[in-house]
Amino acid sequence: MALVRLRTPLALLGAAVLVLVGPPLLTTGSGSETGTQIPGLRFMVPNTPGGGYDITARTAAKNAEDAGLTHNIEVFNLPGAGGTVGLSRLVSEHGNGKLAMSMGLGVVGAVRSNDAPKTLGDTTPIARLTEEQDVVVVAKDSPYKTIDDLIGAWKENPGKLPVGGGSSPGGPDHLAPMLMARAAGIPPKRVNYIPFDGGGELLASILGNKVAFGVSGVGEYLDQIKAGELRLLAVTGPERVEGLDAPTLKEAGYDVNFTNWRGIVAPPGLTDGERRKLVRLIEELHGSDEWRKSLEQNGWDDAFLTGEEFGAFLDAEDKRVVSVLKELGL
């Protein structure tokens, strides 16, 4: 909207009256028409910079701002214990309608593996945003050229080939290699799994050959794969990832079909209005061109689900994690 300079005291007085009693004049791109403006909104990331939760939160914040839905979202990291330190902080912020946390299956698993006092059932579910495959990667100078090379060596001596993941036991980067091991005939209890607090921490250990291979989300390592710093051996989901030259584990003969997801939760004790406003912001973000482009660029699949339906999904995922861990003897 063009700005018109007011040149007389009478015009200035008229403008002041409009500000005091008139309706908002800005609509397009301001977020006012959808009620999505939340001044002072903060997104907490419960792991280190560079991981999936971090990338998701920072992408969502930038897209929301670029789409004019709200402004100056602060994104901050509070890592620890697979996301349960952040979860505890979130739950303690009872009634804070200006705080939300990026999370996913990893936090569901960490709650169980760490016997955390606070659970996702203590939060206000806002939305599930994305689903993505995990990738099985090695450093560019690794001796393992194919997934069969890797699994052949892994079967010979599972303990001597450590696998790194960006989540605690029970999280996606732990469950995926455990399911791989079982499919390859390796007892999951013999797997030497080394957890890292997010994909950012894991990356340095893969590149430095501190672990034999790593498992993480495709969006976290897309740039390194395309740059040739990481060699992609396989993807864990039902289909190949467009633009990447690697088979699915099923194609390679290992009966694994596994995907991860990420979403947003808020503190408990929100008013109905505060909860609706957060949901509305994420709904408008989901419908924006900016977000659709980010889904494509990061290799994320749209898995949008809000409110009570997302809450029921969280409860089902908790039960699924417990079931899989028991099934694997872990």
CSV table of C-alpha atoms in Angstrom, one decimal:
chain,number,residue,atom,x,y,z
A,1,MET,CA,0.0,0.0,0.0
A,2,ALA,CA,1.4,3.4,-1.0
A,3,LEU,CA,2.1,5.9,1.9
A,4,VAL,CA,0.4,9.3,1.5
A,5,ARG,CA,2.2,12.2,3.4
A,6,LEU,CA,-0.3,14.2,5.6
A,7,ARG,CA,0.6,17.9,5.2
A,8,THR,CA,-1.9,19.7,7.5
A,9,PRO,CA,-2.7,19.6,11.2
A,10,LEU,CA,-6.3,18.8,10.3
A,11,ALA,CA,-5.2,15.8,8.2
A,12,LEU,CA,-3.0,14.6,11.1
A,13,LEU,CA,-6.0,14.9,13.5
A,14,GLY,CA,-8.2,12.9,11.1
A,15,ALA,CA,-5.5,10.2,10.8
A,16,ALA,CA,-5.3,9.9,14.6
A,17,VAL,CA,-9.1,9.5,14.9
A,18,LEU,CA,-8.9,6.7,12.3
A,19,VAL,CA,-6.2,4.9,14.2
A,20,LEU,CA,-8.2,5.1,17.4
A,21,VAL,CA,-11.7,4.1,16.2
A,22,GLY,CA,-11.4,2.9,12.6
A,23,PRO,CA,-10.9,-0.7,11.4
A,24,PRO,CA,-7.4,-1.9,10.3
A,25,LEU,CA,-6.5,-0.6,6.9
A,26,LEU,CA,-3.9,-3.2,6.1
A,27,THR,CA,-5.1,-6.6,4.9
A,28,THR,CA,-3.2,-8.2,2.1
A,29,GLY,CA,-0.1,-10.0,3.5
A,30,SER,CA,-0.6,-8.6,7.1
A,31,GLY,CA,-2.1,-11.7,8.7
A,32,SER,CA,-4.8,-9.5,10.2
A,33,GLU,CA,-7.6,-10.9,7.9
A,34,THR,CA,-6.9,-14.4,9.2
A,35,GLY,CA,-6.1,-13.5,12.8
A,36,THR,CA,-2.7,-15.1,12.7
A,37,GLN,CA,-0.6,-12.3,14.1
A,38,ILE,CA,1.0,-13.4,17.4
A,39,PRO,CA,3.4,-10.7,18.6
A,40,GLY,CA,6.4,-12.2,20.6
A,41,LEU,CA,5.9,-15.8,19.3
A,42,ARG,CA,8.8,-18.1,20.0
A,43,PHE,CA,9.6,-21.5,18.6
A,44,MET,CA,11.6,-23.8,20.8
A,45,VAL,CA,13.8,-26.5,19.2
A,46,PRO,CA,14.5,-29.3,21.7
A,47,ASN,CA,17.8,-30.4,20.1
A,48,THR,CA,21.0,-28.8,18.6
A,49,PRO,CA,21.2,-26.5,15.6
A,50,GLY,CA,21.2,-28.3,12.2
A,51,GLY,CA,18.9,-31.2,13.2
A,52,GLY,CA,15.4,-31.9,11.7
A,53,TYR,CA,13.5,-30.1,14.4
A,54,ASP,CA,15.8,-27.1,14.0
A,55,ILE,CA,15.4,-27.0,10.2
A,56,THR,CA,11.6,-27.5,10.4
A,57,ALA,CA,11.2,-24.7,13.0
A,58,ARG,CA,13.4,-22.2,11.2
A,59,THR,CA,11.8,-23.0,7.8
A,60,ALA,CA,8.3,-22.6,9.3
A,61,ALA,CA,9.2,-19.3,11.0
A,62,LYS,CA,10.7,-17.8,7.8
A,63,ASN,CA,7.8,-19.0,5.6
A,64,ALA,CA,5.3,-17.6,8.0
A,65,GLU,CA,7.0,-14.2,8.0
A,66,ASP,CA,7.5,-14.2,4.2
A,67,ALA,CA,3.8,-14.9,3.8
A,68,GLY,CA,2.9,-12.0,6.1
A,69,LEU,CA,1.2,-14.2,8.6
A,70,THR,CA,3.1,-13.0,11.6
A,71,HIS,CA,6.4,-11.2,12.3
A,72,ASN,CA,9.7,-11.6,14.2
A,73,ILE,CA,9.3,-15.2,15.3
A,74,GLU,CA,12.2,-16.1,17.6
A,75,VAL,CA,13.6,-19.6,17.2
A,76,PHE,CA,15.8,-20.9,20.0
A,77,ASN,CA,17.5,-24.2,20.9
A,78,LEU,CA,17.1,-26.0,24.2
A,79,PRO,CA,18.8,-29.4,23.7
A,80,GLY,CA,19.1,-32.3,26.0
A,81,ALA,CA,18.0,-35.9,26.7
A,82,GLY,CA,16.5,-36.5,23.2
A,83,GLY,CA,14.2,-33.5,23.4
A,84,THR,CA,12.8,-34.2,26.9
A,85,VAL,CA,14.6,-31.2,28.5
A,86,GLY,CA,12.8,-29.0,26.0
A,87,LEU,CA,9.5,-30.8,26.6
A,88,SER,CA,9.8,-30.3,30.4
A,89,ARG,CA,10.4,-26.6,29.8
A,90,LEU,CA,7.4,-26.4,27.5
A,91,VAL,CA,5.1,-28.0,30.0
A,92,SER,CA,6.3,-25.7,32.7
A,93,GLU,CA,5.2,-22.7,30.6
A,94,HIS,CA,1.6,-23.3,31.5
A,95,GLY,CA,-0.8,-20.9,29.8
A,96,ASN,CA,1.9,-19.3,27.6
A,97,GLY,CA,0.2,-18.8,24.2
A,98,LYS,CA,3.3,-17.3,22.6
A,99,LEU,CA,5.5,-20.4,22.8
A,100,ALA,CA,5.5,-23.6,20.6
A,101,MET,CA,7.9,-26.4,20.2
A,102,SER,CA,9.1,-28.2,17.1
A,103,MET,CA,9.0,-32.0,17.7
A,104,GLY,CA,8.4,-35.4,16.2
A,105,LEU,CA,8.7,-39.1,16.6
A,106,GLY,CA,12.1,-38.7,18.3
A,107,VAL,CA,10.5,-37.0,21.3
A,108,VAL,CA,7.9,-39.7,21.6
A,109,GLY,CA,10.7,-42.3,21.8
A,110,ALA,CA,12.9,-40.2,24.2
A,111,VAL,CA,10.0,-39.9,26.7
A,112,ARG,CA,9.9,-43.7,26.9
A,113,SER,CA,13.6,-44.4,26.8
A,114,ASN,CA,14.4,-41.7,29.4
A,115,ASP,CA,11.3,-42.4,31.6
A,116,ALA,CA,10.6,-38.7,31.4
A,117,PRO,CA,8.3,-37.2,34.1
A,118,LYS,CA,6.5,-35.1,31.5
A,119,THR,CA,5.0,-36.5,28.3
A,120,LEU,CA,3.4,-35.2,25.1
A,121,GLY,CA,0.1,-35.9,26.8
A,122,ASP,CA,0.8,-32.9,29.0
A,123,THR,CA,1.1,-30.5,26.0
A,124,THR,CA,-1.4,-28.8,23.7
A,125,PRO,CA,-1.3,-30.5,20.3
A,126,ILE,CA,-1.2,-28.0,17.4
A,127,ALA,CA,-0.3,-29.7,14.2
A,128,ARG,CA,1.6,-32.5,12.4
A,129,LEU,CA,3.4,-30.9,9.5
A,130,THR,CA,5.6,-33.3,7.6
A,131,GLU,CA,6.6,-36.9,7.0
A,132,GLU,CA,9.9,-37.9,5.5
A,133,GLN,CA,12.1,-40.9,4.9
A,134,ASP,CA,15.3,-41.6,6.7
A,135,VAL,CA,18.5,-42.1,4.7
A,136,VAL,CA,21.4,-44.5,5.3
A,137,VAL,CA,24.6,-42.6,4.6
A,138,VAL,CA,28.4,-43.0,4.9
A,139,ALA,CA,31.3,-40.6,4.4
A,140,LYS,CA,32.4,-40.1,0.8
A,141,ASP,CA,35.6,-42.0,1.5
A,142,SER,CA,33.9,-45.0,3.2
A,143,PRO,CA,34.8,-48.5,1.9
A,144,TYR,CA,31.0,-49.2,1.6
A,145,LYS,CA,29.8,-48.4,-1.9
A,146,THR,CA,26.4,-50.1,-1.7
A,147,ILE,CA,23.9,-51.0,1.0
A,148,ASP,CA,24.8,-54.7,0.4
A,149,ASP,CA,28.5,-53.9,1.1
A,150,LEU,CA,27.5,-52.2,4.3
A,151,ILE,CA,25.1,-54.9,5.6
A,152,GLY,CA,27.5,-57.7,4.6
A,153,ALA,CA,30.2,-56.2,6.8
A,154,TRP,CA,27.6,-55.4,9.5
A,155,LYS,CA,26.5,-59.0,9.7
A,156,GLU,CA,30.0,-60.2,10.2
A,157,ASN,CA,30.6,-58.2,13.3
A,158,PRO,CA,27.7,-55.9,14.4
A,159,GLY,CA,29.5,-54.5,17.4
A,160,LYS,CA,32.5,-53.2,15.4
A,161,LEU,CA,30.3,-51.2,13.0
A,162,PRO,CA,28.7,-48.5,15.1
A,163,VAL,CA,25.7,-46.8,13.6
A,164,GLY,CA,24.9,-43.2,14.6
A,165,GLY,CA,21.5,-41.6,14.8
A,166,GLY,CA,20.2,-38.2,15.7
A,167,SER,CA,17.7,-39.4,18.2
A,168,SER,CA,17.6,-41.2,21.6
A,169,PRO,CA,16.7,-44.9,21.8
A,170,GLY,CA,13.1,-45.3,20.7
A,171,GLY,CA,13.3,-42.4,18.3
A,172,PRO,CA,13.2,-42.7,14.5
A,173,ASP,CA,17.0,-42.8,13.9
A,174,HIS,CA,17.2,-45.6,16.4
A,175,LEU,CA,14.2,-47.6,15.3
A,176,ALA,CA,15.2,-47.5,11.6
A,177,PRO,CA,18.6,-49.2,11.9
A,178,MET,CA,17.1,-51.7,14.4
A,179,LEU,CA,14.5,-52.7,11.9
A,180,MET,CA,17.2,-52.9,9.2
A,181,ALA,CA,19.2,-55.2,11.5
A,182,ARG,CA,16.3,-57.5,12.1
A,183,ALA,CA,15.6,-57.6,8.3
A,184,ALA,CA,19.2,-58.5,7.7
A,185,GLY,CA,19.2,-61.3,10.3
A,186,ILE,CA,21.2,-59.3,12.9
A,187,PRO,CA,19.8,-59.5,16.5
A,188,PRO,CA,18.9,-55.9,17.3
A,189,LYS,CA,20.5,-56.3,20.8
A,190,ARG,CA,23.9,-56.7,19.1
A,191,VAL,CA,23.7,-53.4,17.3
A,192,ASN,CA,26.1,-50.8,18.5
A,193,TYR,CA,23.9,-47.7,18.3
A,194,ILE,CA,25.4,-44.3,19.2
A,195,PRO,CA,22.8,-41.6,19.8
A,196,PHE,CA,23.4,-37.9,19.0
A,197,ASP,CA,21.3,-34.9,20.0
A,198,GLY,CA,20.1,-34.2,16.5
A,199,GLY,CA,21.4,-34.6,12.9
A,200,GLY,CA,23.8,-31.6,13.3
A,201,GLU,CA,25.9,-33.4,15.9
A,202,LEU,CA,25.7,-36.7,14.0
A,203,LEU,CA,27.0,-35.2,10.8
A,204,ALA,CA,30.5,-34.5,12.2
A,205,SER,CA,30.9,-38.1,13.4
A,206,ILE,CA,29.9,-39.5,10.0
A,207,LEU,CA,32.2,-37.2,8.1
A,208,GLY,CA,35.0,-38.0,10.6
A,209,ASN,CA,34.4,-41.8,10.3
A,210,LYS,CA,33.7,-42.0,14.1
A,211,VAL,CA,30.7,-44.1,13.1
A,212,ALA,CA,30.5,-46.6,10.3
A,213,PHE,CA,27.3,-45.2,9.0
A,214,GLY,CA,24.5,-42.9,10.0
A,215,VAL,CA,20.7,-42.8,9.8
A,216,SER,CA,18.8,-39.5,9.7
A,217,GLY,CA,16.1,-37.6,7.9
A,218,VAL,CA,16.5,-36.9,4.2
A,219,GLY,CA,16.0,-33.1,4.6
A,220,GLU,CA,18.8,-32.9,7.1
A,221,TYR,CA,21.5,-34.2,4.8
A,222,LEU,CA,20.2,-33.3,1.3
A,223,ASP,CA,22.8,-30.6,0.8
A,224,GLN,CA,25.7,-32.9,1.9
A,225,ILE,CA,24.5,-35.7,-0.3
A,226,LYS,CA,24.2,-33.5,-3.3
A,227,ALA,CA,27.6,-32.0,-2.6
A,228,GLY,CA,29.2,-35.4,-2.5
A,229,GLU,CA,30.3,-35.1,1.1
A,230,LEU,CA,28.0,-38.1,2.0
A,231,ARG,CA,27.4,-41.2,0.0
A,232,LEU,CA,23.7,-42.2,0.1
A,233,LEU,CA,23.2,-46.0,0.2
A,234,ALA,CA,19.5,-46.4,0.7
A,235,VAL,CA,16.3,-44.8,1.9
A,236,THR,CA,13.9,-46.3,4.4
A,237,GLY,CA,10.5,-45.5,3.0
A,238,PRO,CA,8.2,-47.1,0.4
A,239,GLU,CA,9.5,-45.2,-2.7
A,240,ARG,CA,12.8,-43.7,-4.0
A,241,VAL,CA,13.3,-40.0,-3.2
A,242,GLU,CA,13.1,-38.0,-6.4
A,243,GLY,CA,16.4,-36.6,-7.5
A,244,LEU,CA,18.5,-39.0,-5.4
A,245,ASP,CA,20.1,-42.1,-6.8
A,246,ALA,CA,19.5,-44.7,-4.1
A,247,PRO,CA,17.2,-47.8,-3.7
A,248,THR,CA,14.7,-48.3,-1.0
A,249,LEU,CA,15.6,-50.9,1.6
A,250,LYS,CA,12.8,-53.1,0.2
A,251,GLU,CA,14.2,-52.8,-3.3
A,252,ALA,CA,17.6,-54.0,-1.9
A,253,GLY,CA,15.9,-57.0,-0.4
A,254,TYR,CA,15.5,-55.9,3.2
A,255,ASP,CA,11.9,-55.8,4.4
A,256,VAL,CA,11.8,-52.4,6.0
A,257,ASN,CA,9.3,-49.6,5.3
A,258,PHE,CA,9.9,-46.7,7.8
A,259,THR,CA,9.1,-43.0,7.8
A,260,ASN,CA,9.5,-40.2,10.3
A,261,TRP,CA,7.2,-37.2,11.0
A,262,ARG,CA,7.5,-33.8,12.6
A,263,GLY,CA,5.0,-31.4,14.2
A,264,ILE,CA,4.3,-28.6,16.7
A,265,VAL,CA,3.0,-28.7,20.2
A,266,ALA,CA,2.3,-25.9,22.7
A,267,PRO,CA,2.2,-25.6,26.5
A,268,PRO,CA,-0.7,-26.8,28.5
A,269,GLY,CA,-3.4,-24.5,29.9
A,270,LEU,CA,-4.0,-22.4,26.8
A,271,THR,CA,-7.3,-20.6,26.4
A,272,ASP,CA,-9.5,-21.8,23.5
A,273,GLY,CA,-8.7,-18.5,21.7
A,274,GLU,CA,-4.9,-19.0,22.1
A,275,ARG,CA,-5.0,-22.5,20.9
A,276,ARG,CA,-7.2,-21.6,17.9
A,277,LYS,CA,-4.9,-18.8,17.0
A,278,LEU,CA,-1.8,-21.0,16.9
A,279,VAL,CA,-3.7,-23.7,14.9
A,280,ARG,CA,-4.9,-21.0,12.5
A,281,LEU,CA,-1.4,-19.7,12.0
A,282,ILE,CA,-0.2,-23.1,11.1
A,283,GLU,CA,-3.2,-23.8,8.9
A,284,GLU,CA,-2.4,-20.6,6.9
A,285,LEU,CA,1.3,-21.5,6.8
A,286,HIS,CA,0.3,-24.9,5.4
A,287,GLY,CA,-1.7,-23.3,2.6
A,288,SER,CA,1.0,-20.8,1.6
A,289,ASP,CA,3.2,-21.0,-1.5
A,290,GLU,CA,6.2,-20.5,0.6
A,291,TRP,CA,5.6,-23.6,2.6
A,292,ARG,CA,4.8,-25.7,-0.5
A,293,LYS,CA,8.2,-24.7,-2.0
A,294,SER,CA,9.9,-25.7,1.3
A,295,LEU,CA,8.3,-29.1,1.2
A,296,GLU,CA,9.7,-29.7,-2.2
A,297,GLN,CA,13.2,-28.3,-1.5
A,298,ASN,CA,13.6,-30.4,1.7
A,299,GLY,CA,12.2,-33.6,0.4
A,300,TRP,CA,9.4,-33.5,2.9
A,301,ASP,CA,6.0,-35.1,2.3
A,302,ASP,CA,2.9,-33.2,3.4
A,303,ALA,CA,1.3,-34.9,6.4
A,304,PHE,CA,-0.9,-32.1,7.8
A,305,LEU,CA,-3.1,-32.9,10.8
A,306,THR,CA,-4.3,-30.5,13.5
A,307,GLY,CA,-5.9,-30.2,16.9
A,308,GLU,CA,-7.6,-33.2,18.5
A,309,GLU,CA,-6.8,-35.5,15.5
A,310,PHE,CA,-3.1,-34.7,16.0
A,311,GLY,CA,-3.6,-35.4,19.7
A,312,ALA,CA,-5.1,-38.8,19.0
A,313,PHE,CA,-2.2,-39.5,16.6
A,314,LEU,CA,0.4,-38.7,19.3
A,315,ASP,CA,-1.3,-41.2,21.6
A,316,ALA,CA,-1.2,-43.8,18.9
A,317,GLU,CA,2.5,-43.2,18.2
A,318,ASP,CA,3.4,-43.6,21.8
A,319,LYS,CA,1.7,-47.0,21.8
A,320,ARG,CA,3.5,-47.9,18.5
A,321,VAL,CA,6.9,-47.0,19.9
A,322,VAL,CA,6.3,-49.2,23.0
A,323,SER,CA,5.1,-52.1,20.7
A,324,VAL,CA,8.1,-51.9,18.3
A,325,LEU,CA,10.6,-51.7,21.2
A,326,LYS,CA,9.0,-54.8,22.8
A,327,GLU,CA,8.9,-56.6,19.4
A,328,LEU,CA,12.6,-55.9,18.9
A,329,GLY,CA,13.4,-57.1,22.4
A,330,LEU,CA,14.7,-53.7,23.4
